[in-house]
CSV table of C-alpha atoms (C1' of nucleotides) in Angstrom, one decimal:
chain,number,residue,atom,x,y,z
G,17,MET,CA,-5.2,30.5,-7.5
G,18,THR,CA,-6.5,28.0,-10.0
G,19,ALA,CA,-7.8,25.6,-7.3
G,20,GLY,CA,-8.8,22.0,-7.8
G,21,GLY,CA,-12.5,21.9,-7.9
G,22,ARG,CA,-12.9,25.0,-10.0
G,23,ARG,CA,-14.8,24.8,-13.3
G,24,PRO,CA,-14.1,27.8,-15.4
G,25,ARG,CA,-17.0,28.9,-17.6
G,26,ARG,CA,-16.3,30.0,-21.1
G,27,ARG,CA,-18.3,32.7,-22.8
G,28,THR,CA,-18.0,31.2,-26.2
G,29,TYR,CA,-19.5,28.0,-27.3
G,30,HIS,CA,-16.3,26.8,-29.0
G,31,HIS,CA,-13.3,26.5,-26.7
G,32,GLY,CA,-10.9,27.6,-29.4
G,33,ASP,CA,-7.9,25.7,-28.3
G,34,LEU,CA,-9.3,22.6,-26.6
G,35,ARG,CA,-6.9,20.2,-28.2
G,36,GLN,CA,-3.7,22.0,-26.9
G,37,GLU,CA,-5.3,22.7,-23.6
G,38,LEU,CA,-6.1,19.0,-23.1
G,39,LEU,CA,-2.5,18.1,-23.7
G,40,ARG,CA,-1.5,20.7,-21.1
G,41,VAL,CA,-3.8,19.7,-18.3
G,42,ALA,CA,-3.1,16.0,-18.9
G,43,GLU,CA,0.4,16.6,-17.8
G,44,GLU,CA,-0.8,18.7,-14.9
G,45,ILE,CA,-3.1,15.9,-13.7
G,46,ILE,CA,-0.4,13.2,-14.1
G,47,LEU,CA,2.0,15.3,-12.1
G,48,GLU,CA,-0.5,15.6,-9.2
G,49,ARG,CA,-2.0,12.1,-9.3
G,50,GLY,CA,0.3,9.9,-11.2
G,51,VAL,CA,-0.1,8.3,-14.6
G,52,ASP,CA,-2.9,6.1,-13.5
G,53,GLY,CA,-4.7,8.9,-11.8
G,54,PHE,CA,-5.4,10.6,-15.1
G,55,THR,CA,-9.0,10.6,-16.2
G,56,LEU,CA,-10.7,12.2,-19.2
G,57,ARG,CA,-13.4,13.6,-17.0
G,58,GLU,CA,-11.0,15.4,-14.7
G,59,ALA,CA,-9.3,16.9,-17.8
G,60,ALA,CA,-12.6,18.1,-19.1
G,61,ARG,CA,-13.6,19.4,-15.7
G,62,ARG,CA,-10.5,21.5,-15.4
G,63,LEU,CA,-11.2,23.2,-18.8
G,64,GLY,CA,-14.8,23.8,-18.0
G,65,VAL,CA,-15.9,21.5,-20.8
G,66,SER,CA,-18.4,18.7,-21.0
G,67,PRO,CA,-17.1,15.2,-20.3
G,68,ALA,CA,-17.8,14.2,-23.9
G,69,ALA,CA,-15.8,17.0,-25.4
G,70,PRO,CA,-12.3,15.3,-25.3
G,71,ALA,CA,-13.5,12.4,-27.4
G,72,HIS,CA,-13.8,14.8,-30.3
G,73,HIS,CA,-10.1,15.4,-30.4
G,74,PHE,CA,-8.5,12.2,-29.2
G,75,GLY,CA,-11.1,9.4,-29.2
G,76,ASP,CA,-10.1,8.1,-25.8
G,77,ALA,CA,-7.6,8.6,-23.0
G,78,ARG,CA,-5.0,6.4,-24.6
G,79,GLY,CA,-5.0,8.6,-27.7
G,80,LEU,CA,-4.5,11.7,-25.7
G,81,LEU,CA,-1.7,10.2,-23.5
G,82,THR,CA,0.1,8.9,-26.5
G,83,GLU,CA,0.4,12.4,-27.9
G,84,VAL,CA,1.7,13.7,-24.6
G,85,ALA,CA,4.3,10.9,-24.6
G,86,ALA,CA,5.2,11.6,-28.2
G,87,GLU,CA,5.8,15.2,-27.5
G,88,GLY,CA,8.0,14.1,-24.6
G,89,PHE,CA,10.2,12.1,-26.9
G,90,ARG,CA,10.4,14.9,-29.4
G,91,GLU,CA,11.6,17.2,-26.7
G,92,LEU,CA,14.0,14.7,-25.3
G,93,ALA,CA,15.5,14.0,-28.7
G,94,GLN,CA,16.0,17.7,-29.1
G,95,GLU,CA,17.7,18.2,-25.8
G,96,LEU,CA,19.9,15.1,-26.2
G,97,THR,CA,21.0,16.5,-29.6
G,98,ALA,CA,21.8,19.9,-28.2
G,99,ALA,CA,23.8,18.2,-25.4
G,100,ASP,CA,25.6,16.0,-27.8
G,101,LYS,CA,26.7,19.0,-29.8
G,102,SER,CA,27.9,20.8,-26.7
G,103,GLY,CA,30.4,17.9,-26.1
G,104,GLY,CA,32.3,18.9,-29.2
G,105,SER,CA,34.8,16.3,-30.4
G,106,ASP,CA,35.4,14.8,-27.0
G,107,LEU,CA,33.5,11.5,-27.0
G,108,THR,CA,33.3,11.2,-23.3
G,109,ALA,CA,32.1,14.7,-22.9
G,110,ARG,CA,29.4,14.0,-25.5
G,111,LEU,CA,28.1,11.0,-23.5
G,112,HIS,CA,28.3,12.8,-20.2
G,113,ALA,CA,26.4,15.8,-21.6
G,114,GLN,CA,23.7,13.5,-23.0
G,115,GLY,CA,23.4,11.7,-19.7
G,116,ALA,CA,23.0,14.9,-17.8
G,117,ALA,CA,20.4,16.1,-20.4
G,118,TYR,CA,18.5,12.8,-19.9
G,119,VAL,CA,18.2,13.2,-16.2
G,120,ARG,CA,17.5,16.9,-16.4
G,121,PHE,CA,14.7,16.2,-18.7
G,122,ALA,CA,13.2,13.6,-16.3
G,123,LEU,CA,13.4,16.0,-13.4
G,124,LYS,CA,12.0,18.9,-15.5
G,125,ARG,CA,9.1,16.9,-16.9
G,126,PRO,CA,8.5,14.1,-14.4
G,127,ALA,CA,4.9,13.5,-15.6
G,128,ARG,CA,5.9,13.1,-19.3
G,129,PHE,CA,8.9,11.1,-18.5
G,130,GLN,CA,7.0,8.5,-16.5
G,131,LEU,CA,4.3,8.4,-19.1
G,132,MET,CA,6.8,7.9,-21.9
G,133,PHE,CA,7.7,4.5,-20.6
G,134,ARG,CA,4.2,3.3,-19.7
G,135,HIS,CA,3.5,1.4,-22.9
G,136,ASP,CA,0.2,0.1,-21.4
G,137,LYS,CA,-1.1,3.7,-21.6
G,138,HIS,CA,-0.1,4.2,-25.3
G,139,ASP,CA,-1.9,3.7,-28.5
G,140,THR,CA,0.4,1.2,-30.1
G,141,ALA,CA,-1.1,1.8,-33.5
G,142,ASN,CA,0.2,5.4,-33.5
G,143,PRO,CA,3.1,5.4,-36.0
G,144,GLU,CA,4.2,8.9,-35.0
G,145,PHE,CA,4.9,7.8,-31.5
G,146,LYS,CA,7.2,4.9,-32.5
G,147,ASP,CA,9.0,7.3,-34.8
G,148,VAL,CA,9.9,10.0,-32.3
G,149,ALA,CA,10.9,7.4,-29.7
G,150,ARG,CA,13.3,5.8,-32.2
G,151,GLN,CA,14.7,9.2,-33.0
G,152,ALA,CA,15.5,9.9,-29.3
G,153,TYR,CA,17.2,6.6,-29.1
G,154,GLY,CA,19.1,7.3,-32.2
G,155,VAL,CA,20.8,10.3,-30.7
G,156,LEU,CA,22.4,8.1,-28.0
G,157,GLU,CA,23.2,5.4,-30.5
G,158,ASN,CA,25.1,7.8,-32.7
G,159,ALA,CA,27.3,8.9,-29.8
G,160,ILE,CA,28.0,5.3,-29.0
G,161,ARG,CA,28.9,4.6,-32.6
G,162,ALA,CA,31.3,7.5,-32.6
G,163,ALA,CA,32.9,6.3,-29.3
G,164,THR,CA,33.3,2.7,-30.7
G,165,ARG,CA,34.3,3.8,-34.2
G,166,THR,CA,31.3,2.0,-35.7
G,167,ALA,CA,30.0,3.4,-39.1
G,168,ALA,CA,26.3,4.0,-39.6
G,169,ASP,CA,26.0,1.1,-41.9
G,170,GLU,CA,27.7,-1.4,-39.6
G,171,SER,CA,25.8,-3.0,-36.7
G,172,LEU,CA,27.1,-2.2,-33.2
G,173,THR,CA,29.7,-4.5,-31.7
G,174,PRO,CA,28.5,-6.5,-28.7
G,175,ASP,CA,30.7,-4.3,-26.5
G,176,GLY,CA,29.3,-1.1,-28.0
G,177,TYR,CA,25.9,-2.4,-27.5
G,178,ALA,CA,26.7,-3.2,-23.9
G,179,LEU,CA,28.1,0.3,-23.4
G,180,LEU,CA,25.0,1.9,-24.9
G,181,LEU,CA,22.8,-0.1,-22.5
G,182,ALA,CA,25.1,0.6,-19.5
G,183,HIS,CA,24.9,4.3,-20.3
G,184,TRP,CA,21.1,4.3,-20.8
G,185,SER,CA,20.5,2.1,-17.7
G,186,ILE,CA,22.6,4.3,-15.5
G,187,VAL,CA,20.8,7.6,-16.4
G,188,HIS,CA,17.4,5.9,-16.7
G,189,GLY,CA,17.8,4.1,-13.3
G,190,PHE,CA,19.1,7.3,-11.6
G,191,ALA,CA,16.1,9.3,-12.9
G,192,HIS,CA,13.8,6.6,-11.5
G,193,LEU,CA,15.5,6.5,-8.2
G,194,VAL,CA,15.3,10.3,-7.9
G,195,LEU,CA,11.7,10.5,-9.0
G,196,GLY,CA,10.8,7.6,-6.8
G,197,GLY,CA,12.2,9.4,-3.8
G,198,GLU,CA,14.9,6.8,-3.1
G,199,ILE,CA,17.7,9.3,-3.1
G,200,SER,CA,16.1,11.7,-0.6
G,201,ALA,CA,15.0,8.7,1.5
G,202,MET,CA,18.6,7.6,1.7
G,203,LYS,CA,20.0,10.9,2.6
G,204,ALA,CA,17.1,11.7,5.0
G,205,GLY,CA,17.7,14.9,6.8
G,206,SER,CA,20.1,16.6,4.4
G,207,ASP,CA,17.7,17.7,1.7
G,208,VAL,CA,19.2,17.3,-1.8
G,209,THR,CA,18.4,19.8,-4.4
G,210,ASP,CA,18.0,18.9,-8.1
G,211,GLU,CA,20.9,21.2,-8.8
G,212,ALA,CA,23.2,19.2,-6.5
G,213,LEU,CA,22.0,15.9,-8.1
G,214,LEU,CA,22.7,17.2,-11.6
G,215,ASP,CA,25.8,19.3,-11.1
G,216,SER,CA,27.7,17.2,-8.6
G,217,LEU,CA,26.4,13.7,-8.0
G,218,LEU,CA,25.6,12.7,-11.6
G,219,PRO,CA,28.9,13.7,-13.1
G,220,GLN,CA,30.7,11.8,-10.4
G,221,MET,CA,28.6,8.7,-11.1
G,222,LEU,CA,29.2,8.9,-14.8
G,223,LYS,CA,33.0,9.1,-14.2
G,224,HIS,CA,32.7,5.5,-13.1
G,225,LEU,CA,31.5,4.5,-16.5
G,226,ARG,CA,34.4,3.2,-18.6
G,227,ILE,CA,34.2,4.7,-22.1
G,228,PRO,CA,36.7,3.5,-24.8
N,3,MET,CA,-7.2,-24.1,-15.6
N,4,THR,CA,-8.0,-21.5,-12.9
N,5,ALA,CA,-9.6,-19.1,-15.3
N,6,GLY,CA,-10.4,-15.5,-14.7
N,7,GLY,CA,-14.0,-15.3,-13.7
N,8,ARG,CA,-14.0,-18.4,-11.6
N,9,ARG,CA,-15.1,-18.2,-8.0
N,10,PRO,CA,-14.1,-21.3,-6.0
N,11,ARG,CA,-16.5,-22.2,-3.3
N,12,ARG,CA,-15.2,-23.3,0.1
N,13,ARG,CA,-16.9,-25.9,2.2
N,14,THR,CA,-15.8,-24.5,5.4
N,15,TYR,CA,-16.9,-21.2,6.8
N,16,HIS,CA,-13.4,-20.1,7.7
N,17,HIS,CA,-11.0,-20.0,5.0
N,18,GLY,CA,-8.1,-21.2,7.1
N,19,ASP,CA,-5.3,-19.4,5.3
N,20,LEU,CA,-6.9,-16.3,3.9
N,21,ARG,CA,-4.1,-14.0,5.0
N,22,GLN,CA,-1.4,-15.9,3.2
N,23,GLU,CA,-3.6,-16.5,0.2
N,24,LEU,CA,-4.4,-12.8,-0.2
N,25,LEU,CA,-0.7,-12.0,-0.3
N,26,ARG,CA,-0.3,-14.6,-3.0
N,27,VAL,CA,-3.2,-13.5,-5.3
N,28,ALA,CA,-2.2,-9.9,-4.9
N,29,GLU,CA,1.0,-10.7,-6.7
N,30,GLU,CA,-0.9,-12.7,-9.3
N,31,ILE,CA,-3.2,-9.8,-10.0
N,32,ILE,CA,-0.4,-7.2,-10.2
N,33,LEU,CA,1.4,-9.4,-12.6
N,34,GLU,CA,-1.6,-9.6,-14.9
N,35,ARG,CA,-3.0,-6.0,-14.5
N,36,GLY,CA,-0.2,-3.9,-13.2
N,37,VAL,CA,0.2,-2.3,-9.8
N,38,ASP,CA,-2.7,0.0,-10.3
N,39,GLY,CA,-4.9,-2.8,-11.6
N,40,PHE,CA,-5.0,-4.4,-8.2
N,41,THR,CA,-8.3,-4.2,-6.3
N,42,LEU,CA,-9.4,-5.8,-3.1
N,43,ARG,CA,-12.6,-7.0,-4.6
N,44,GLU,CA,-10.7,-8.9,-7.3
N,45,ALA,CA,-8.5,-10.6,-4.7
N,46,ALA,CA,-11.5,-11.6,-2.7
N,47,ARG,CA,-13.2,-12.9,-5.8
N,48,ARG,CA,-10.3,-15.1,-6.7
N,49,LEU,CA,-10.4,-16.7,-3.3
N,50,GLY,CA,-14.1,-17.2,-3.3
N,51,VAL,CA,-14.5,-14.9,-0.3
N,52,SER,CA,-16.8,-11.9,0.3
N,53,PRO,CA,-15.5,-8.5,-0.6
N,54,ALA,CA,-15.4,-7.5,3.0
N,55,ALA,CA,-13.2,-10.4,4.1
N,56,PRO,CA,-9.8,-8.9,3.3
N,57,ALA,CA,-10.4,-5.9,5.5
N,58,HIS,CA,-10.2,-8.2,8.5
N,59,HIS,CA,-6.6,-9.0,7.8
N,60,PHE,CA,-5.1,-5.9,6.3
N,61,GLY,CA,-7.5,-3.0,6.8
N,62,ASP,CA,-7.2,-1.7,3.3
N,63,ALA,CA,-5.4,-2.3,0.0
N,64,ARG,CA,-2.5,-0.2,1.1
N,65,GLY,CA,-1.9,-2.4,4.1
N,66,LEU,CA,-1.9,-5.6,2.0
N,67,LEU,CA,0.4,-4.2,-0.7
N,68,THR,CA,2.8,-2.9,1.9
N,69,GLU,CA,3.2,-6.5,3.2
N,70,VAL,CA,3.8,-7.8,-0.3
N,71,ALA,CA,6.4,-5.2,-0.9
N,72,ALA,CA,8.1,-5.8,2.5
N,73,GLU,CA,8.3,-9.5,1.7
N,74,GLY,CA,10.0,-8.5,-1.6
N,75,PHE,CA,12.6,-6.5,0.2
N,76,ARG,CA,13.2,-9.4,2.6
N,77,GLU,CA,13.8,-11.8,-0.3
N,78,LEU,CA,15.9,-9.3,-2.2
N,79,ALA,CA,18.1,-8.7,0.8
N,80,GLN,CA,18.6,-12.5,1.1
N,81,GLU,CA,19.5,-12.9,-2.5
N,82,LEU,CA,21.9,-10.0,-2.5
N,83,THR,CA,23.6,-11.4,0.6
N,84,ALA,CA,24.0,-14.8,-1.0
N,85,ALA,CA,25.4,-13.3,-4.2
N,86,ASP,CA,27.7,-11.1,-2.2
N,87,LYS,CA,29.2,-14.1,-0.4
N,88,SER,CA,29.6,-16.0,-3.7
N,89,GLY,CA,32.0,-13.2,-4.8
N,90,GLY,CA,34.5,-14.4,-2.2
N,91,SER,CA,37.2,-11.8,-1.5
N,92,ASP,CA,37.2,-10.4,-5.0
N,93,LEU,CA,35.5,-7.0,-4.6
N,94,THR,CA,34.6,-6.6,-8.2
N,95,ALA,CA,33.1,-10.1,-8.3
N,96,ARG,CA,31.0,-9.3,-5.2
N,97,LEU,CA,29.5,-6.2,-6.9
N,98,HIS,CA,28.9,-8.0,-10.2
N,99,ALA,CA,27.2,-10.9,-8.4
N,100,GLN,CA,25.0,-8.5,-6.5
N,101,GLY,CA,24.1,-6.7,-9.7
N,102,ALA,CA,23.1,-9.9,-11.4
N,103,ALA,CA,21.1,-11.0,-8.3
N,104,TYR,CA,19.3,-7.6,-8.4
N,105,VAL,CA,18.2,-7.9,-12.0
N,106,ARG,CA,17.5,-11.6,-11.6
N,107,PHE,CA,15.1,-10.8,-8.7
N,108,ALA,CA,13.4,-8.1,-10.8
N,109,LEU,CA,12.8,-10.6,-13.7
N,110,LYS,CA,11.7,-13.4,-11.4
N,111,ARG,CA,9.3,-11.3,-9.4
N,112,PRO,CA,8.3,-8.4,-11.7
N,113,ALA,CA,5.1,-7.7,-9.8
N,114,ARG,CA,6.8,-7.4,-6.4
N,115,PHE,CA,9.7,-5.5,-7.8
N,116,GLN,CA,7.6,-2.8,-9.4
N,117,LEU,CA,5.4,-2.6,-6.3
N,118,MET,CA,8.4,-2.2,-4.1
N,119,PHE,CA,9.2,1.2,-5.5
N,120,ARG,CA,5.7,2.5,-5.7
N,121,HIS,CA,5.7,4.4,-2.4
N,122,ASP,CA,2.3,5.8,-3.2
N,123,LYS,CA,0.9,2.3,-2.7
N,124,HIS,CA,2.6,1.7,0.6
N,125,ASP,CA,1.5,2.4,4.2
N,126,THR,CA,4.2,4.7,5.2
N,127,ALA,CA,3.4,4.1,8.9
N,128,ASN,CA,4.5,0.5,8.7
N,129,PRO,CA,7.9,0.4,10.5
N,130,GLU,CA,8.6,-3.2,9.3
N,131,PHE,CA,8.6,-2.0,5.7
N,132,LYS,CA,11.2,0.7,6.2
N,133,ASP,CA,13.3,-1.7,8.1
N,134,VAL,CA,13.6,-4.4,5.5
N,135,ALA,CA,14.1,-1.9,2.7
N,136,ARG,CA,17.0,-0.4,4.6
N,137,GLN,CA,18.4,-3.9,5.1
N,138,ALA,CA,18.5,-4.6,1.4
N,139,TYR,CA,20.1,-1.3,0.8
N,140,GLY,CA,22.7,-2.2,3.5
N,141,VAL,CA,23.9,-5.2,1.6
N,142,LEU,CA,25.0,-3.1,-1.3
N,143,GLU,CA,26.4,-0.4,0.9
N,144,ASN,CA,28.6,-2.9,2.7
N,145,ALA,CA,30.1,-4.1,-0.5
N,146,ILE,CA,30.8,-0.5,-1.5
N,147,ARG,CA,32.4,0.1,1.9
N,148,ALA,CA,34.7,-2.9,1.3
N,149,ALA,CA,35.6,-1.7,-2.2
N,150,THR,CA,36.4,1.8,-1.0
N,151,ARG,CA,38.0,0.7,2.3
N,152,THR,CA,35.5,2.6,4.4
N,153,ALA,CA,35.0,1.3,7.9
N,154,ALA,CA,31.4,0.7,9.2
N,155,ASP,CA,31.7,3.7,11.5
N,156,GLU,CA,32.9,6.1,8.9
N,157,SER,CA,30.6,7.8,6.4
N,158,LEU,CA,31.1,6.9,2.7
N,159,THR,CA,33.4,9.2,0.7
N,160,PRO,CA,31.7,11.2,-2.0
N,161,ASP,CA,33.3,9.0,-4.5
N,162,GLY,CA,32.2,5.8,-2.8
N,163,TYR,CA,28.7,7.2,-2.6
N,164,ALA,CA,28.8,8.0,-6.3
N,165,LEU,CA,30.0,4.5,-7.0
N,166,LEU,CA,27.1,3.0,-5.0
N,167,LEU,CA,24.6,5.1,-6.9
N,168,ALA,CA,26.2,4.3,-10.2
N,169,HIS,CA,25.9,0.6,-9.5
N,170,TRP,CA,22.4,0.8,-8.1
N,171,SER,CA,21.3,3.0,-11.0
N,172,ILE,CA,22.7,0.7,-13.6
N,173,VAL,CA,21.0,-2.4,-12.4
N,174,HIS,CA,17.8,-0.6,-11.4
N,175,GLY,CA,17.6,1.1,-14.8
N,176,PHE,CA,18.4,-2.0,-16.7
N,177,ALA,CA,15.6,-3.9,-14.8
N,178,HIS,CA,13.2,-1.2,-15.6
N,179,LEU,CA,14.2,-1.1,-19.3
N,180,VAL,CA,13.8,-4.9,-19.5
N,181,LEU,CA,10.4,-5.0,-17.7
N,182,GLY,CA,9.2,-2.0,-19.7
N,183,GLY,CA,9.9,-3.8,-22.9
N,184,GLU,CA,12.5,-1.3,-24.1
N,185,ILE,CA,15.1,-3.9,-24.7
N,186,SER,CA,13.0,-6.3,-26.8
N,187,ALA,CA,11.5,-3.3,-28.7
N,188,MET,CA,15.1,-2.2,-29.5
N,189,LYS,CA,16.1,-5.6,-30.8
N,190,ALA,CA,12.8,-6.3,-32.5
N,191,GLY,CA,12.9,-9.5,-34.4
N,192,SER,CA,15.6,-11.3,-32.5
N,193,ASP,CA,13.8,-12.3,-29.4
N,194,VAL,CA,16.0,-12.0,-26.3
N,195,THR,CA,15.7,-14.5,-23.5
N,196,ASP,CA,16.0,-13.7,-19.8
N,197,GLU,CA,19.0,-16.0,-19.7
N,198,ALA,CA,20.8,-14.1,-22.5
N,199,LEU,CA,20.2,-10.8,-20.7
N,200,LEU,CA,21.5,-12.1,-17.4
N,201,ASP,CA,24.3,-14.3,-18.5
N,202,SER,CA,25.8,-12.4,-21.4
N,203,LEU,CA,24.5,-8.8,-21.7
N,204,LEU,CA,24.4,-7.7,-18.0
N,205,PRO,CA,28.0,-8.9,-17.2
N,206,GLN,CA,29.2,-7.0,-20.3
N,207,MET,CA,27.5,-3.9,-19.1
N,208,LEU,CA,28.9,-4.2,-15.6
N,209,LYS,CA,32.4,-4.4,-17.0
N,210,HIS,CA,32.0,-0.8,-18.1
N,211,LEU,CA,31.6,0.2,-14.4
N,212,ARG,CA,34.9,1.3,-13.0
N,213,ILE,CA,35.5,-0.1,-9.6
N,214,PRO,CA,38.5,0.9,-7.5
Y,27,DT,C1',-22.0,40.9,-50.8
Y,28,DG,C1',-25.5,37.7,-49.3
Y,29,DT,C1',-27.5,33.4,-48.4
Y,30,DA,C1',-28.1,28.3,-47.9
Y,31,DC,C1',-26.3,24.6,-46.1
Y,32,DA,C1',-22.8,21.2,-44.7
Y,33,DT,C1',-19.6,20.4,-41.3
Y,34,DC,C1',-17.4,21.0,-37.1
Y,35,DA,C1',-17.1,21.4,-31.9
Y,36,DG,C1',-19.2,21.1,-27.8
Y,37,DT,C1',-23.6,20.1,-24.6
Y,38,DG,C1',-25.6,17.7,-20.8
Y,39,DA,C1',-28.3,14.0,-19.3
Y,40,DA,C1',-28.2,9.3,-19.1
Y,41,DC,C1',-26.4,4.5,-19.0
Y,42,DG,C1',-24.0,0.7,-16.8
Y,43,DC,C1',-19.9,-0.6,-14.3
Y,44,DG,C1',-16.6,-1.9,-10.7
Y,45,DC,C1',-14.9,0.0,-6.9
Y,46,DG,C1',-14.1,0.6,-1.4
Y,47,DT,C1',-16.5,0.6,2.6
Y,48,DT,C1',-20.2,0.0,6.0
Y,49,DC,C1',-23.5,-2.8,8.4
Y,50,DA,C1',-25.9,-6.1,11.2
Y,51,DC,C1',-25.3,-10.7,11.0
Y,52,DT,C1',-23.6,-15.6,11.8
Y,53,DG,C1',-20.7,-19.7,12.0
Y,54,DA,C1',-16.5,-21.5,14.1
Y,55,DT,C1',-13.0,-21.5,17.5
Y,56,DG,C1',-10.8,-20.9,21.9
Y,57,DT,C1',-10.9,-20.5,26.9
Y,58,DA,C1',-12.3,-20.2,31.9
Y,59,DC,C1',-14.2,-22.8,35.3
V,3,DT,C1',-15.1,-33.8,30.7
V,4,DG,C1',-18.7,-30.5,29.9
V,5,DT,C1',-20.5,-26.1,29.3
V,6,DA,C1',-21.0,-21.0,28.9
V,7,DC,C1',-19.4,-17.4,26.6
V,8,DA,C1',-16.2,-14.2,24.4
V,9,DT,C1',-13.7,-13.6,20.4
V,10,DC,C1',-12.5,-14.2,15.9
V,11,DA,C1',-13.3,-14.7,10.8
V,12,DG,C1',-16.3,-14.3,7.2
V,13,DT,C1',-21.2,-13.1,5.0
V,14,DG,C1',-23.9,-10.6,1.7
V,15,DA,C1',-26.6,-6.8,0.8
V,16,DA,C1',-26.3,-2.1,0.4
V,17,DC,C1',-24.4,2.6,-0.1
V,18,DG,C1',-22.4,6.3,-2.7
V,19,DC,C1',-18.8,7.5,-6.0
V,20,DG,C1',-16.4,8.5,-10.2
V,21,DC,C1',-15.5,6.6,-14.3
V,22,DG,C1',-15.9,6.0,-19.8
V,23,DT,C1',-19.1,6.2,-23.2
V,24,DT,C1',-23.5,7.0,-25.8
V,25,DC,C1',-27.0,9.9,-27.5
V,26,DA,C1',-29.8,13.3,-29.7
V,27,DC,C1',-29.0,17.9,-29.6
V,28,DT,C1',-27.3,22.8,-30.8
V,29,DG,C1',-24.4,26.7,-31.5
V,30,DA,C1',-20.6,28.4,-34.5
V,31,DT,C1',-17.9,28.3,-38.6
V,32,DG,C1',-16.7,27.7,-43.3
V,33,DT,C1',-17.8,27.3,-48.1
V,34,DA,C1',-20.2,27.2,-52.7
V,35,DC,C1',-22.7,29.9,-55.6
DNA sequence: TGTACATCAGTGAACGCGCGTTCACTGATGTAC
DNA sequence: TGTACATCAGTGAACGCGCGTTCACTGATGTAC
């Protein structure tokens, strides 16, 4: 048991891997206390390190959280890409697979997911962050381009753009409803597992999306 | 100008309308600083009242915020109902109108909207709150029942349920993307007005939703 | 291979801040007779 | 119509708390020669 108030003591003066460990516990804390519940002091406490130590690696909380969020976009882009490929040449299958991957990511990494869209917690000057976020977006855009026969050098048609947003909105909204507890509140009594949501409910929802 | 640091002084000992005014400034503060930026002291400060005064009416911050959220659900239910009626006997029109009303509400009252889904900020013991939230949900459910020919005493079919969630997810997700700044970030340069989002983009998106 | 020294990573005490809440209080209002 | 008194609404000083950040510091590491 690695209980809450514990302050592990190191034997060495240097931590060795403080930077990585800070990124890890940040996510842990957000999961337990929400994005706004994160504090640098708590992160330091959990690693048995002085409150001033994190500043050495990230400057401030915003810097640390931005890196957590960036890592989230990197992972999301990766999983969207893998899902996209799994759809083969079937354009509808590609979009459905991407949608499932999006929601699966949100459920697997709720802390990161919520942080990723909290721009007030990001360091807007970080160029890396913008880059990886755009990359994740690009995976969806490419599938929409294929579905609407739009070459990479053309701009999306208004309708293609509307389809892109409809798709993004539906999976983004569903992820938020699930994480917010709206779905389980609605079906009070019968407890819904993540598997049921992903394997049965979400595909049924996506079938209602009209894809050219 | 009712600037930030100002502390208006009353002439009377009793405020007269402190309860209502607290609900009003709560929304004002959330709009400026986010849901987590709200504090009882700041609310008291803005009304020129001692920090202990709010406790008299709401107990604590959770109590106050729950009432703001409840009022939001009341208003949302009202606007969804009005929109639903405007659709006449056309089932698709009813759902599209409800969708537009949902997003319009979110854009008109961003502070309330975001608070309404922050269950960690609500007093879960408040029965009124659950009631009005269920009522708003009921307006959507009724339209889905009509669209899927499901009587009030039957339970929704799996497909009807999937359609309900697809519709809710799409408008909920879109509202979050807009409020989170994702849409304007995407179309950087060309600034998008709320009117354009509501009158042109959203209807196009909803057209992609397949309704029986 | 050894040594001097710069740089890096972390310490821990201290600071000032704004917060929620408590407390004994007081001014205003409403009501019973 | 007047008065006594209970209740209600707000005061303002005080408390303890956890926070981010600063500071002079020190132990460990890496590098030039």
